[in-house]
């Protein structure tokens, strides 16, 4: 969908659906306007009565004059009614058509409403009012508002501020810039907050901060997740420093909510700027954004005035924030409710599970197809160098291929929250036979175009930081972690060094050592040096039978030790880099059969083998505490 993102702070992007209250008001107003017409009709009725009396007195000439007068009055009434009908029809046509401020097209209001307030011509997003947002997200009749009758706050006694607030309240029907309460999303309980830019641009003053903190504290007490729809111009200027303090207050409340192991999802809508961006909007465990939403700390005009340059198109928009690692996903409005449901459901199941193998689907013992069993028996043993070449094969099944075949409901999450979304690393949440898991993989690519996009599987610092963020999130929500590794090594570029490649890998080793959930790493292709180890500090490491895992490439090994890179094949043989070698050295726990060679004909059975044995792996940790799981991992590496 192509989205025109030129509009910034446009009040004319609002649409309101007429509800029962509005229709009733319109009816009453129409009734009042019809009273003068009724008076005219009453006059005509009285004249008719006069005619009858005159007729009885046989006053023919008078009757004619009166009839003429009655006819004249009647014509006036009809003409007035006709003019009114025409005006009403014209107003109705006007109400039925709206103009998109982005593309300028005239749109049918009903079509736009059905389309979730998205322009049917260009796809740009209209801003959504609070009641309509709640109607779109919550199950019908489930939302209960909280903290509606909070007193007006004017901490600085700012002149005219209270009158302004009262005027905005009367105009919008809102009590403040945010509405909070509890509702259900496809049955999942959630504490909800919805900001509305019509109320002083959704700016955050004392009452807004108090309502945000109130709903978060209630969620902490009730052990419920929080979803906040953010939309704001920043701090409430009329409240000065007290407005600034709301940033710290809301952040502190969310910290306590997080420490209780609870989920917070923020949804960034147009616009989310200033102090709201620099506080509760960007603190979500998962951050979603609507397409084209303006998201940033400083406003575009402020930036342009400061740097004296015109900003590029799309700067600070949702897609920009996704690319730069600050947003997990940009979600179309049509899919927003179902996406939130998937996140909430996964969280609820994870927190309710006492074990790591709480499977809700039947698991049948894996059995490969007959042709693959024959291939397994007949395929000759490959040399180390042959396995090196096979592990590097462009057509070898990738991490995403295995993720699609093994797991259900995979939702990819993006970004390191610091600099960029490294496309080399894919990761997110999924389910394995109904058990929520966090899945992370190095995506190398299956053709030249994808390899370029994925940097040939060479991970940058932001990729390791993204992976660590997802692992720590998994620990918080009691989800096991499964990693797929296929990399020749960490990216050795100048930019990677500038951003701390060594520190990023070291930090992963450090933090993964203490994770209190099971971690499984599987080498599906190349396992190159520290770049692979940065995702392999695990309770167990498995390898596909034709994959490799080494301190460096055979070419590098031969060049360093023998000053001759052409002896790579010889080096591969003595380095001990194959699955068989590493199993003998007890560096890995499991060798996964490839039934000859990993490819389109065998990938289904390879995935099936892994899927079944993953369930067996998770069962081992059901009765372990978090400390025992971390200790198990420590002892595994302590022996080397």
XYZ file of C-alpha atoms in Angstrom:
640
model
C 0.000 0.000 0.000
C 1.454 3.365 -1.028
C 1.132 5.984 1.681
C 1.504 9.729 1.199
C 3.256 10.962 4.309
C 3.289 14.709 3.639
C 0.686 15.712 6.235
C 1.932 16.654 9.711
C -0.342 18.279 12.306
C -3.638 18.450 10.403
C -6.771 18.900 12.441
C -8.854 18.283 9.333
C -7.780 14.634 9.347
C -10.378 13.839 11.991
C -13.540 11.922 11.132
C -16.452 11.360 13.471
C -19.086 8.692 13.091
C -22.605 9.803 14.001
C -23.809 7.751 16.948
C -27.197 7.533 18.630
C -26.590 10.662 20.723
C -25.640 12.714 17.662
C -28.655 11.469 15.702
C -30.976 12.319 18.599
C -29.516 15.827 18.802
C -29.966 16.283 15.053
C -33.593 15.152 15.321
C -34.308 17.581 18.125
C -32.688 20.423 16.205
C -34.699 19.560 13.109
C -37.900 19.541 15.151
C -37.215 23.062 16.391
C -36.566 24.313 12.891
C -39.907 22.861 11.709
C -42.018 24.878 14.200
C -42.469 27.984 11.945
C -43.858 25.708 9.169
C -46.424 24.286 11.589
C -47.620 27.805 12.424
C -48.272 28.462 8.740
C -50.250 25.247 8.503
C -52.296 26.240 11.566
C -53.150 29.514 9.838
C -54.370 27.577 6.814
C -56.518 25.371 9.069
C -58.131 28.409 10.687
C -58.839 29.949 7.282
C -60.529 26.711 6.268
C -62.791 26.992 9.282
C -63.657 30.582 8.303
C -64.517 29.382 4.809
C -66.982 26.898 6.176
C -68.669 29.541 8.286
C -68.888 31.971 5.365
C -70.194 29.186 3.105
C -73.029 28.599 5.552
C -73.907 32.286 5.287
C -73.789 32.000 1.479
C -71.241 34.796 1.237
C -69.958 33.699 -2.141
C -67.712 36.603 -2.990
C -66.013 36.575 0.385
C -65.510 32.843 0.074
C -63.652 33.285 -3.187
C -61.323 35.841 -1.701
C -60.645 33.708 1.347
C -60.022 30.637 -0.845
C -57.534 32.627 -2.852
C -55.793 33.680 0.357
C -55.737 30.088 1.633
C -54.299 28.870 -1.656
C -51.605 31.526 -1.482
C -50.666 30.515 2.063
C -50.636 26.858 1.082
C -48.327 27.559 -1.864
C -45.939 29.432 0.431
C -45.859 26.527 2.852
C -45.149 24.063 0.031
C -42.452 26.302 -1.464
C -40.775 26.683 1.932
C -40.881 22.942 2.558
C -39.455 22.296 -0.912
C -36.605 24.764 -0.340
C -35.886 23.132 3.014
C -35.845 19.641 1.487
C -33.376 20.838 -1.125
C -31.141 22.399 1.545
C -31.379 19.244 3.673
C -30.450 17.041 0.704
C -27.552 19.350 -0.117
C -26.280 19.206 3.496
C -26.711 15.440 3.491
C -24.643 15.122 0.318
C -22.040 17.371 1.860
C -21.897 15.220 5.021
C -21.569 12.074 2.911
C -18.404 13.352 1.184
C -15.057 14.166 2.772
C -11.818 15.350 1.180
C -8.525 13.606 1.929
C -5.993 16.284 3.010
C -3.143 14.259 1.504
C -4.352 13.430 -1.997
C -7.252 15.913 -2.247
C -9.718 13.265 -3.504
C -13.391 13.401 -2.559
C -14.296 10.271 -0.603
C -17.509 8.692 0.553
C -17.635 9.026 4.330
C -19.199 5.617 4.780
C -16.485 3.948 2.715
C -13.769 5.629 4.778
C -15.391 4.505 8.038
C -15.664 0.915 6.838
C -12.017 1.174 5.754
C -10.997 1.993 9.352
C -10.531 5.710 8.589
C -8.010 5.107 5.823
C -8.231 7.045 2.552
C -9.656 4.722 -0.090
C -7.754 6.604 -2.806
C -4.184 7.052 -1.502
C -4.061 4.939 1.669
C -3.152 7.760 4.051
C -4.363 7.458 7.630
C -6.915 9.796 9.173
C -6.567 10.397 12.877
C -9.081 8.471 14.945
C -11.145 9.861 17.800
C -11.091 8.153 21.187
C -14.532 6.517 21.024
C -13.889 5.191 17.554
C -10.465 3.833 18.540
C -11.960 1.978 21.482
C -14.744 0.655 19.253
C -12.177 -0.609 16.726
C -9.888 -2.284 19.278
C -12.044 -3.534 22.153
C -14.708 -6.207 22.031
C -18.173 -4.626 21.978
C -19.365 -3.474 25.384
C -16.241 -4.579 27.284
C -14.501 -1.238 27.843
C -14.979 0.318 31.293
C -13.492 3.821 31.648
C -11.551 4.748 34.779
C -10.604 8.082 36.372
C -13.147 10.067 34.367
C -14.018 12.729 36.944
C -10.612 14.036 37.919
C -10.628 17.757 38.864
C -9.099 20.342 36.540
C -5.469 21.050 37.439
C -3.888 24.498 37.056
C -0.685 24.248 39.140
C 0.719 27.583 37.927
C -2.618 29.430 38.111
C -2.044 30.193 34.439
C -4.482 32.938 33.310
C -7.394 31.631 31.243
C -6.169 28.019 31.381
C -9.202 26.615 33.211
C -11.583 28.367 30.840
C -9.657 26.946 27.898
C -9.855 23.436 29.371
C -13.585 23.743 29.913
C -14.045 24.950 26.354
C -12.089 22.007 24.938
C -14.048 19.598 27.142
C -17.326 20.990 25.849
C -16.172 20.915 22.229
C -14.683 17.385 22.238
C -16.800 15.644 24.866
C -13.553 14.414 26.461
C -12.528 14.797 30.104
C -8.842 15.129 29.224
C -6.243 14.276 26.588
C -6.236 10.564 27.472
C -8.990 8.062 28.239
C -8.056 5.010 30.321
C -9.816 1.881 31.487
C -10.099 -1.880 31.143
C -11.405 -3.835 28.165
C -11.015 -7.058 26.220
C -9.403 -7.766 22.869
C -10.857 -10.989 21.440
C -11.455 -12.004 25.041
C -7.989 -11.077 26.367
C -8.162 -8.713 29.358
C -6.105 -5.553 29.002
C -5.706 -2.135 30.606
C -6.027 0.436 27.834
C -5.141 4.082 27.344
C -6.047 6.163 24.285
C -4.611 9.638 23.685
C -6.574 12.118 21.573
C -4.852 15.027 19.812
C -8.099 17.037 19.668
C -7.566 17.836 23.357
C -4.806 20.472 23.213
C -2.838 18.270 20.780
C -2.808 15.435 23.338
C -0.259 17.346 25.395
C 0.694 15.827 28.760
C -0.172 17.795 31.851
C -0.748 16.693 35.440
C -4.111 15.042 34.815
C -2.880 13.135 31.751
C 0.140 11.924 33.726
C -2.075 10.985 36.653
C -4.414 8.955 34.447
C -1.518 7.141 32.753
C 0.023 6.308 36.132
C -3.389 5.313 37.487
C -4.080 2.783 34.746
C -0.542 1.365 34.992
C -0.815 0.988 38.780
C -4.189 -0.725 38.410
C -2.680 -3.045 35.796
C 0.196 -3.876 38.143
C -2.223 -4.612 40.976
C -4.468 -6.758 38.762
C -1.451 -8.372 36.988
C -2.746 -7.252 33.597
C -0.930 -6.090 30.448
C -1.077 -2.452 29.369
C -1.679 -1.136 25.848
C -1.312 2.616 25.293
C -2.254 4.347 22.035
C 0.098 7.319 22.001
C -0.687 10.582 20.242
C 0.705 13.854 21.522
C 2.424 17.115 20.745
C 4.459 16.872 23.964
C 4.366 18.747 27.263
C 1.442 20.988 28.349
C 3.015 24.459 28.294
C 0.422 25.999 30.628
C 1.566 23.663 33.421
C 5.291 24.358 33.076
C 7.675 22.245 35.157
C 4.808 20.152 36.574
C 4.145 18.951 33.047
C 7.816 17.985 32.706
C 7.615 15.898 35.885
C 4.930 13.708 34.314
C 7.605 12.195 32.057
C 9.465 10.820 35.065
C 6.286 9.854 36.916
C 4.830 7.793 34.066
C 8.204 6.144 33.396
C 8.574 5.172 37.056
C 5.131 3.574 37.097
C 5.963 1.545 33.993
C 9.232 0.427 35.604
C 7.306 -1.098 38.508
C 4.888 -2.718 36.084
C 7.846 -4.200 34.197
C 9.549 -5.431 37.370
C 6.368 -7.363 38.124
C 6.996 -9.299 34.886
C 4.061 -7.728 33.077
C 3.673 -6.768 29.425
C 3.446 -3.230 28.081
C 2.693 -2.573 24.407
C 2.799 0.972 23.064
C 1.127 1.855 19.776
C 2.485 5.020 18.182
C -0.021 7.010 16.127
C 0.180 10.326 14.297
C 1.681 12.442 15.842
C 3.769 11.143 18.769
C 6.329 13.786 19.697
C 8.028 15.686 22.507
C 7.848 14.583 26.125
C 5.489 11.701 25.408
C 7.997 10.220 22.954
C 10.722 10.750 25.550
C 8.767 8.876 28.217
C 5.990 6.290 28.143
C 5.609 6.050 24.349
C 9.056 4.518 23.792
C 9.174 2.206 26.825
C 7.050 -0.644 25.506
C 8.270 -4.222 25.666
C 6.882 -4.248 22.152
C 6.437 -0.996 20.202
C 4.016 -0.926 17.280
C 3.322 1.994 14.949
C 0.683 2.904 12.412
C 1.935 3.521 8.858
C 3.061 7.062 8.161
C 2.794 8.219 11.788
C 5.041 11.135 12.758
C 7.276 9.937 15.614
C 10.093 11.938 17.128
C 11.310 14.042 20.038
C 11.800 17.393 18.293
C 9.240 18.464 15.716
C 10.245 18.637 12.036
C 9.988 22.416 11.860
C 12.187 22.825 14.957
C 14.830 20.567 13.427
C 14.763 22.402 10.101
C 15.093 25.770 11.836
C 17.982 24.484 13.953
C 20.060 22.869 11.214
C 19.007 25.211 8.417
C 18.185 22.352 6.054
C 15.102 20.793 4.524
C 14.403 17.347 5.963
C 14.148 14.411 3.540
C 10.748 12.958 2.750
C 9.688 10.329 5.273
C 12.021 11.599 8.010
C 10.701 10.702 11.503
C 7.865 8.662 10.041
C 6.991 5.189 11.330
C 8.899 3.485 8.521
C 11.963 5.616 9.297
C 11.790 4.574 12.965
C 11.470 0.901 11.959
C 14.568 1.115 9.767
C 16.501 2.807 12.560
C 15.623 0.165 15.133
C 13.173 1.988 17.399
C 9.945 0.218 16.415
C 9.200 -3.513 16.444
C 6.647 -3.425 13.643
C 4.601 -1.054 11.497
C 1.110 -2.552 11.527
C -1.745 -1.759 9.155
C -4.823 -0.559 10.999
C -6.853 -3.483 9.622
C -4.480 -5.891 11.382
C -3.937 -3.989 14.605
C -6.540 -5.730 16.758
C -5.468 -9.224 15.664
C -1.785 -8.333 16.179
C -2.454 -7.105 19.708
C -4.455 -10.257 20.404
C -1.596 -12.484 19.284
C 0.853 -10.620 21.540
C -1.502 -10.642 24.530
C -2.355 -14.316 24.118
C 1.297 -15.355 23.895
C 2.079 -13.340 27.019
C -0.821 -14.804 28.995
C 0.092 -18.392 28.105
C 3.783 -17.846 28.887
C 3.054 -16.343 32.288
C 0.537 -19.077 33.156
C 2.867 -21.928 32.164
C 4.801 -23.463 35.015
C 6.889 -25.545 32.603
C 8.646 -24.978 29.290
C 6.885 -27.869 27.549
C 3.283 -26.810 28.032
C 2.236 -28.118 24.635
C -1.433 -27.851 23.737
C -1.292 -29.866 20.505
C -0.735 -33.568 20.008
C 2.881 -34.503 19.289
C 3.461 -37.547 17.155
C 6.842 -39.270 16.942
C 8.742 -38.137 13.871
C 9.316 -40.548 11.004
C 11.046 -39.475 7.744
C 9.559 -40.458 4.402
C 10.784 -43.683 2.795
C 12.861 -42.019 0.059
C 14.790 -39.979 2.609
C 15.439 -43.008 4.768
C 16.990 -44.644 1.690
C 19.095 -41.537 0.987
C 20.324 -41.521 4.575
C 21.496 -45.122 4.245
C 23.044 -44.824 0.776
C 24.733 -41.399 0.828
C 28.523 -41.793 1.061
C 30.442 -40.049 3.836
C 31.649 -36.592 2.777
C 35.100 -35.184 3.455
C 35.544 -32.155 5.698
C 36.175 -29.884 2.704
C 33.087 -31.191 0.914
C 31.052 -30.350 4.008
C 32.554 -26.857 4.057
C 31.408 -26.279 0.481
C 27.967 -27.734 1.206
C 27.542 -25.577 4.309
C 28.226 -22.505 2.154
C 25.753 -23.490 -0.578
C 23.471 -20.701 -1.755
C 20.466 -23.001 -2.046
C 20.840 -24.411 1.443
C 17.611 -23.900 3.475
C 17.742 -20.693 5.477
C 16.729 -19.764 9.022
C 13.383 -18.365 7.850
C 12.666 -21.597 5.967
C 13.066 -23.643 9.149
C 11.120 -21.093 11.205
C 8.188 -21.325 8.789
C 8.231 -25.138 8.789
C 8.684 -25.701 12.520
C 6.748 -22.946 14.296
C 3.268 -21.443 14.174
C 2.216 -17.796 14.510
C 5.692 -16.347 13.993
C 5.674 -12.573 14.508
C 8.902 -10.849 13.559
C 10.114 -8.064 15.842
C 12.651 -5.488 14.709
C 15.348 -3.195 16.003
C 18.035 -2.797 18.638
C 16.402 0.353 20.140
C 19.666 2.211 19.589
C 20.704 2.615 15.975
C 19.295 0.320 13.278
C 17.415 -2.827 12.434
C 20.027 -5.316 11.199
C 18.277 -7.396 8.533
C 20.863 -10.157 8.975
C 19.168 -11.129 12.243
C 15.521 -12.179 12.180
C 13.721 -12.764 15.435
C 10.397 -12.694 17.164
C 7.815 -14.750 19.017
C 6.164 -17.942 17.836
C 4.606 -21.145 19.182
C 5.825 -24.743 19.166
C 2.829 -27.065 19.553
C 1.146 -24.205 21.433
C 4.147 -23.423 23.687
C 5.300 -19.796 23.214
C 8.979 -19.464 22.258
C 11.365 -16.739 21.156
C 13.026 -17.569 17.841
C 16.199 -15.903 16.513
C 18.086 -16.695 13.330
C 20.917 -15.503 11.114
C 19.315 -15.111 7.683
C 22.011 -15.520 5.048
C 19.837 -15.490 1.926
C 18.967 -17.949 -0.845
C 19.841 -15.800 -3.859
C 22.254 -13.004 -4.658
C 19.688 -10.249 -4.116
C 18.710 -11.516 -0.682
C 22.339 -12.147 0.256
C 23.102 -8.486 -0.433
C 20.070 -7.421 1.617
C 21.139 -9.704 4.477
C 24.837 -8.745 4.240
C 25.701 -12.381 3.421
C 24.851 -13.411 6.958
C 27.549 -11.244 8.532
C 25.992 -9.679 11.608
C 26.618 -6.075 12.679
C 26.699 -4.837 16.299
C 23.057 -3.787 16.121
C 22.147 -7.319 15.072
C 23.696 -8.818 18.203
C 22.012 -6.134 20.303
C 18.646 -6.901 18.723
C 19.132 -10.608 19.445
C 20.055 -9.875 23.061
C 17.021 -7.608 23.500
C 14.759 -10.440 22.331
C 16.503 -12.962 24.604
C 16.098 -10.721 27.648
C 12.464 -10.209 26.736
C 12.078 -14.006 26.540
C 13.548 -14.348 30.022
C 11.123 -11.754 31.389
C 8.122 -13.555 29.927
C 9.267 -17.115 30.675
C 9.798 -18.161 27.052
C 12.546 -20.566 25.906
C 14.936 -19.308 23.208
C 15.811 -21.158 19.999
C 18.553 -19.823 17.694
C 19.451 -20.806 14.108
C 23.042 -20.002 13.097
C 24.467 -19.662 9.592
C 27.274 -17.124 9.333
C 30.832 -17.012 8.068
C 31.520 -14.571 10.911
C 30.672 -11.177 12.335
C 30.813 -8.276 9.874
C 34.423 -6.929 9.767
C 33.619 -3.520 8.283
C 34.777 -0.109 9.452
C 31.243 0.889 10.489
C 30.966 -2.219 12.663
C 34.122 -1.265 14.529
C 32.878 2.293 15.000
C 29.710 0.952 16.610
C 31.496 -1.541 18.871
C 31.441 -4.969 17.247
C 33.642 -6.529 19.911
C 31.614 -5.058 22.755
C 28.341 -6.268 21.204
C 29.559 -9.875 20.938
C 31.109 -9.778 24.416
C 27.876 -8.419 25.883
C 25.914 -11.289 24.337
C 28.277 -13.887 25.808
C 28.050 -12.168 29.197
C 24.259 -11.860 29.331
C 23.412 -15.195 27.683
C 25.445 -16.974 30.350
C 22.927 -15.892 32.975
C 19.612 -16.316 31.140
C 17.117 -18.176 33.333
C 15.257 -19.854 30.477
C 16.394 -22.750 28.267
C 18.452 -21.749 25.223
C 19.004 -24.034 22.217
C 21.297 -23.092 19.314
C 21.371 -24.988 16.003
C 24.103 -24.531 13.379
C 22.323 -24.979 10.040
C 25.212 -23.909 7.750
C 28.416 -22.160 8.696
C 29.286 -21.460 12.319
C 32.021 -18.904 11.907
C 34.071 -17.978 14.964
C 32.895 -15.383 17.525
C 30.162 -14.277 15.140
C 28.480 -17.666 15.651
C 29.335 -17.959 19.345
C 27.510 -14.661 19.970
C 24.284 -16.645 19.525
C 25.487 -19.993 20.874
C 26.019 -19.624 24.635
C 23.297 -22.213 25.075
C 22.245 -25.145 27.201
C 22.692 -27.315 24.127
C 24.162 -26.816 20.642
C 23.066 -28.951 17.692
C 24.480 -29.129 14.165
C 23.182 -30.329 10.830
C 25.402 -33.172 9.642
C 26.938 -31.169 6.775
C 27.379 -27.893 8.692
C 30.633 -26.580 10.175
C 31.626 -24.736 13.354
C 35.139 -23.307 13.607
C 37.454 -20.719 15.112
C 37.959 -19.234 11.620
C 37.649 -20.267 7.980
C 39.887 -23.013 6.577
C 41.333 -20.425 4.162
C 42.259 -18.167 7.064
C 43.666 -21.046 9.065
C 45.902 -22.151 6.165
C 47.068 -18.598 5.504
C 48.034 -17.973 9.125
C 49.699 -21.310 9.918
C 51.060 -22.348 6.525
C 51.171 -19.018 4.689
C 49.213 -20.694 1.888
C 45.459 -20.171 1.527
C 45.308 -22.797 -1.200
C 45.724 -25.498 1.438
C 42.228 -24.790 2.766
C 41.001 -28.318 2.024
C 43.873 -29.762 4.031
C 43.196 -27.297 6.820
C 39.532 -28.305 6.990
C 40.567 -31.885 7.604
C 42.801 -31.087 10.602
C 40.769 -28.252 12.190
C 38.043 -30.519 13.577
C 35.142 -28.400 12.269
C 32.540 -30.993 11.222
C 29.565 -32.142 13.271
C 31.200 -35.539 13.836
C 34.392 -33.901 15.083
C 32.562 -31.602 17.460
C 30.309 -34.337 18.798
C 33.426 -36.347 19.638
C 34.890 -33.286 21.398
C 31.560 -32.822 23.290
C 31.231 -29.304 21.907
C 27.763 -30.184 20.596
C 25.001 -32.476 21.845
C 23.107 -33.517 18.705
C 23.759 -34.173 14.994
C 20.710 -33.604 12.792
C 20.536 -35.860 9.732
C 20.236 -34.196 6.315
C 19.130 -37.345 4.482
C 21.866 -36.890 1.930
C 21.916 -33.127 1.544
C 19.821 -30.225 2.851
C 17.588 -29.013 0.002
C 14.005 -28.775 -1.211
C 13.511 -32.563 -1.159
C 14.781 -33.084 2.370
C 14.045 -29.828 4.219
C 10.628 -31.040 5.360
C 12.086 -34.074 7.122
C 15.020 -32.081 8.530
C 12.540 -29.600 10.023
C 10.351 -32.446 11.272
C 13.321 -34.076 13.026
C 14.256 -30.774 14.681
C 10.684 -30.014 15.723
C 10.187 -33.340 17.482
C 13.547 -33.220 19.245
C 12.933 -29.615 20.351
C 9.986 -30.889 22.401
C 12.272 -33.438 24.045
C 14.845 -30.722 24.733
C 12.308 -28.457 26.468
C 10.997 -31.277 28.674
C 14.445 -31.574 30.279
C 14.063 -28.172 31.936
C 10.489 -28.417 33.228
C 11.512 -29.132 36.813
C 14.497 -26.775 36.888
C 14.451 -23.317 38.448
C 15.818 -20.349 36.559
C 19.007 -20.470 38.604
C 19.442 -24.175 37.856
C 18.998 -23.570 34.116
C 21.676 -20.863 34.166
C 23.935 -23.115 36.256
C 23.459 -25.957 33.746
C 24.669 -23.634 30.988
C 27.612 -22.439 33.064
C 28.788 -25.995 33.754
C 28.511 -26.855 30.073
C 31.120 -24.229 29.155
C 33.128 -24.577 32.360
C 34.354 -28.014 31.267
C 36.123 -26.794 28.120
